[in-house]
Coordinates of C-alpha atoms in Angstrom, one line a residue:
X2 CA -16.7 168.8 -98.6
X3 CA -14.6 169.1 -101.8
X4 CA -15.3 172.2 -103.9
X5 CA -16.4 171.6 -107.9
X6 CA -13.6 172.2 -109.9
X7 CA -14.3 174.6 -112.6
X8 CA -13.0 173.4 -116.1
X9 CA -12.6 176.7 -117.8
X10 CA -11.0 178.3 -114.7
X11 CA -7.4 179.4 -115.3
X12 CA -5.3 177.9 -112.7
X13 CA -2.1 175.7 -112.8
X14 CA -3.8 173.1 -111.2
X15 CA -6.2 173.2 -114.3
X16 CA -3.5 173.0 -116.5
X17 CA -2.1 170.2 -115.2
X18 CA -5.3 168.2 -115.1
X19 CA -5.9 169.2 -119.1
X20 CA -2.5 168.1 -120.1
X21 CA -3.0 164.7 -118.6
X22 CA -6.2 164.7 -120.1
X23 CA -8.3 164.7 -116.8
X24 CA -10.0 168.0 -117.9
X25 CA -11.2 168.8 -120.8
X26 CA -9.9 171.4 -123.1
X27 CA -10.8 174.8 -122.2
X28 CA -14.1 176.2 -123.8
X29 CA -13.7 179.0 -126.0
X30 CA -15.9 181.6 -125.7
X31 CA -18.7 182.3 -128.4
X32 CA -17.4 185.7 -129.5
X33 CA -13.6 184.4 -129.7
X34 CA -14.8 181.8 -131.9
X35 CA -16.8 184.1 -133.9
X36 CA -13.7 186.4 -134.4
X37 CA -11.1 183.6 -135.3
X38 CA -13.7 181.8 -137.8
X39 CA -14.0 185.4 -139.5
X40 CA -10.5 185.9 -139.7
X41 CA -9.7 182.5 -141.2
X42 CA -12.7 183.5 -143.9
X43 CA -11.1 186.8 -144.5
X44 CA -7.4 185.1 -144.6
X45 CA -8.9 182.8 -147.4
X46 CA -10.6 185.7 -148.9
X47 CA -7.5 187.7 -149.3
X48 CA -5.0 184.6 -150.5
X49 CA -7.4 184.7 -153.5
X50 CA -6.4 188.2 -154.0
X51 CA -2.8 187.3 -154.3
X52 CA -3.2 185.1 -157.4
X53 CA -5.2 187.9 -159.2
X54 CA -4.3 190.4 -162.1
X55 CA -4.9 193.9 -161.8
X56 CA -8.0 193.4 -164.4
X57 CA -9.1 190.6 -161.9
X58 CA -9.1 192.4 -159.2
X59 CA -11.3 195.3 -160.7
X60 CA -13.9 192.9 -162.0
X61 CA -14.4 191.1 -159.3
X62 CA -14.4 193.8 -156.6
X63 CA -18.2 194.3 -156.4
X64 CA -18.0 190.5 -155.1
X65 CA -16.4 191.3 -151.9
X66 CA -17.7 192.9 -148.8
X67 CA -16.6 196.7 -147.1
X68 CA -14.0 194.5 -144.8
X69 CA -12.5 193.5 -147.9
X70 CA -11.4 196.6 -149.3
X71 CA -8.2 197.4 -147.6
X72 CA -6.9 194.4 -148.8
X73 CA -8.4 195.1 -152.4
X74 CA -6.6 198.4 -152.2
X75 CA -3.4 196.7 -151.0
X76 CA -3.4 194.0 -153.8
X77 CA -4.3 196.7 -156.4
X78 CA -1.3 199.0 -155.7
X79 CA 0.8 195.9 -155.6
X80 CA -0.1 194.8 -159.1
X81 CA 0.3 198.3 -160.4
X82 CA 3.6 198.6 -159.0
X83 CA 4.6 195.2 -160.9
X84 CA 3.3 196.5 -164.1
X85 CA 5.1 199.6 -163.8
X86 CA 8.2 197.6 -163.4
X87 CA 7.7 195.7 -166.3
X88 CA 7.0 198.8 -168.6
X89 CA 10.1 200.5 -167.1
X90 CA 12.1 197.0 -168.4
X91 CA 10.7 197.6 -171.9
X92 CA 12.4 201.2 -172.5
X93 CA 14.5 201.3 -175.4
X94 CA 14.9 204.8 -176.6
X95 CA 17.1 204.2 -179.9
X96 CA 17.3 202.9 -182.9
X97 CA 19.0 199.5 -182.6
X98 CA 20.9 198.0 -185.8
X99 CA 20.5 194.2 -186.8
X100 CA 21.3 191.7 -189.2
X101 CA 19.5 189.0 -190.8
X102 CA 20.8 186.4 -188.3
X103 CA 19.3 188.8 -185.3
X104 CA 15.8 189.3 -187.4
X105 CA 14.1 186.2 -185.4
X106 CA 15.1 187.1 -182.1
X107 CA 14.6 190.9 -182.2
X108 CA 11.6 191.2 -184.2
X109 CA 9.5 187.9 -184.7
X110 CA 10.4 187.2 -180.4
X111 CA 10.6 190.6 -179.4
X112 CA 8.2 189.6 -176.3
X113 CA 4.7 190.3 -174.9
X114 CA 3.1 193.5 -175.7
X115 CA 6.1 194.9 -177.6
X116 CA 6.0 196.9 -181.0
X117 CA 8.6 196.9 -183.2
X118 CA 9.4 199.2 -186.1
X119 CA 12.0 198.2 -188.6
X120 CA 13.5 199.9 -191.5
X121 CA 15.0 198.4 -194.0
X122 CA 17.5 200.7 -195.9
X123 CA 21.1 201.4 -197.6
X124 CA 23.5 203.9 -197.3
X125 CA 23.6 206.3 -200.0
X126 CA 19.9 206.6 -200.5
X127 CA 18.9 210.1 -199.4
X128 CA 15.5 209.0 -198.4
X129 CA 16.5 206.3 -196.2
X130 CA 19.0 208.8 -194.4
X131 CA 16.3 211.2 -193.8
X132 CA 14.0 208.1 -192.4
X133 CA 16.7 207.0 -189.9
X134 CA 17.0 210.4 -188.6
X135 CA 13.2 210.6 -188.0
X136 CA 13.1 207.2 -186.5
X137 CA 15.7 208.4 -184.2
X138 CA 13.6 211.3 -183.0
X139 CA 10.6 209.1 -182.5
X140 CA 12.7 206.2 -180.7
X141 CA 13.2 208.8 -178.1
X142 CA 9.8 210.2 -178.0
X143 CA 8.2 206.7 -177.9
X144 CA 10.9 204.5 -176.0
X145 CA 8.4 201.4 -175.1
X146 CA 8.3 200.9 -179.0
X147 CA 11.2 198.8 -180.3
X148 CA 12.9 200.8 -183.3
X149 CA 15.5 198.8 -185.4
X150 CA 17.4 199.6 -188.6
X151 CA 19.0 197.0 -191.1
X152 CA 20.9 197.0 -194.3
X153 CA 18.4 195.3 -196.9
X154 CA 20.2 192.8 -198.3
X155 CA 21.8 192.1 -195.3
X156 CA 18.6 191.3 -193.6
X157 CA 16.8 190.1 -196.8
X158 CA 19.2 188.7 -199.4
X159 CA 18.4 190.1 -202.9
X160 CA 16.1 192.7 -201.6
X161 CA 15.4 195.3 -204.6
X162 CA 16.9 198.6 -204.2
X163 CA 13.5 200.0 -205.7
X164 CA 11.6 198.8 -202.4
X165 CA 13.4 201.0 -200.5
X166 CA 13.1 202.8 -198.2
X167 CA 10.8 199.7 -196.4
X168 CA 9.5 199.8 -193.0
X169 CA 7.9 196.6 -191.4
X170 CA 5.7 196.8 -188.2
X171 CA 5.5 193.8 -185.7
X172 CA 3.6 193.4 -182.7
X173 CA 4.2 190.1 -180.6
X174 CA 5.8 188.4 -183.7
X175 CA 3.0 189.6 -186.2
X176 CA 3.1 192.0 -188.8
X177 CA 0.5 194.8 -188.4
X178 CA 1.7 197.3 -191.3
X179 CA 4.3 197.7 -194.2
X180 CA 5.4 200.7 -196.0
X181 CA 7.3 200.1 -199.3
X182 CA 9.0 202.2 -201.6
X183 CA 9.9 205.9 -201.8
X184 CA 6.3 206.9 -202.9
X185 CA 4.5 205.8 -199.9
X186 CA 6.6 208.1 -197.8
X187 CA 6.0 211.2 -200.2
X188 CA 9.7 211.4 -200.7
X189 CA 12.1 213.8 -199.4
X190 CA 9.5 216.4 -198.2
X191 CA 8.3 213.6 -195.3
X192 CA 8.1 215.4 -192.1
X193 CA 8.9 213.3 -188.8
X194 CA 5.4 214.1 -187.6
X195 CA 4.1 212.6 -190.8
X196 CA 5.9 209.5 -190.4
X197 CA 5.1 209.7 -186.7
X198 CA 1.3 209.6 -187.9
X199 CA 1.8 207.0 -190.2
X200 CA 3.0 204.8 -187.3
X201 CA 0.3 205.4 -185.2
X202 CA -2.4 204.4 -187.6
X203 CA -0.7 200.5 -187.2
X204 CA -0.3 201.3 -183.3
X205 CA 3.3 201.0 -182.8
X206 CA 3.1 204.7 -181.2
X207 CA 0.3 206.5 -179.6
X208 CA 0.7 209.9 -181.0
X209 CA -0.7 213.5 -179.5
X210 CA -1.2 214.3 -183.0
X211 CA -4.9 215.0 -183.7
X212 CA -5.0 215.1 -187.2
X213 CA -3.0 213.9 -190.2
X214 CA -0.2 216.4 -190.8
X215 CA 0.0 215.7 -194.2
X216 CA -3.6 216.8 -194.6
X217 CA -2.5 220.5 -193.1
X218 CA 0.2 220.3 -195.6
X219 CA -2.2 219.4 -198.6
X220 CA -5.2 221.8 -197.2
X221 CA -2.6 224.8 -197.2
X222 CA -1.3 223.8 -200.7
X223 CA -5.2 223.7 -202.3
X224 CA -5.7 227.2 -200.2
X225 CA -2.1 228.5 -202.0
X226 CA -3.4 227.1 -205.5
X227 CA -6.8 228.8 -204.9
X228 CA -5.5 232.1 -203.8
X229 CA -3.2 232.4 -206.9
X230 CA -6.4 231.5 -209.5
X231 CA -7.8 234.8 -210.8
X232 CA -11.6 235.4 -209.4
X233 CA -14.5 235.5 -211.9
X234 CA -14.7 239.2 -211.8
X235 CA -11.4 239.2 -212.7
X236 CA -11.6 236.8 -215.7
X237 CA -14.9 239.0 -216.9
X238 CA -13.0 241.9 -217.1
X239 CA -10.2 240.2 -218.8
X240 CA -12.8 239.0 -221.4
X241 CA -14.1 242.3 -222.1
X242 CA -10.6 243.7 -222.2
X243 CA -10.3 240.7 -225.1

């Protein structure tokens, strides 16, 4: 009497019969099916991470299960690395010289996320020379900000000398601040820290200064003036002597 054939048995004969279509395909145990289905689901979820930005990963992390934490962290680190790489590309570190022909390319089309500080100057004006020195210092301190300078009349024809020095601040092609004329800068007493603070107020640099250095100078000046004034007692005695 012929024995019944177990269609799920792993034998060469059963493999031949399956290939010929005599036996049905081997049944997959439910546990294995569930594991495969889970793996496909996880793969599908991970694919969504591949298209997410760092912000999107952080926004959606609560929507995924504990099994996805490793995948989320992996793609988060990947996005952080990409962001750092992009930041490194945007390092300048010095004051570039441009002409009017370069204006659109270097200023208006500087790129996404780029702050531009442009100084219009002329040689022979002491305050312009001082500001160029300060900007060179700030360019090294804030290398992710694009610092530029241009002789005023080569950049803007017939630009009046009375408006010098002039500083324009741009972000992604839009003007965010402007400083025009010597009075705005406070003359030759301008300190690099004061210029840093003024630029930080526009957003062009992220200063570590806690307050406006000009305020400290003004406070010291007022304190000096008060200390030089006669006290009420002294003034009373002077009146008596008189």
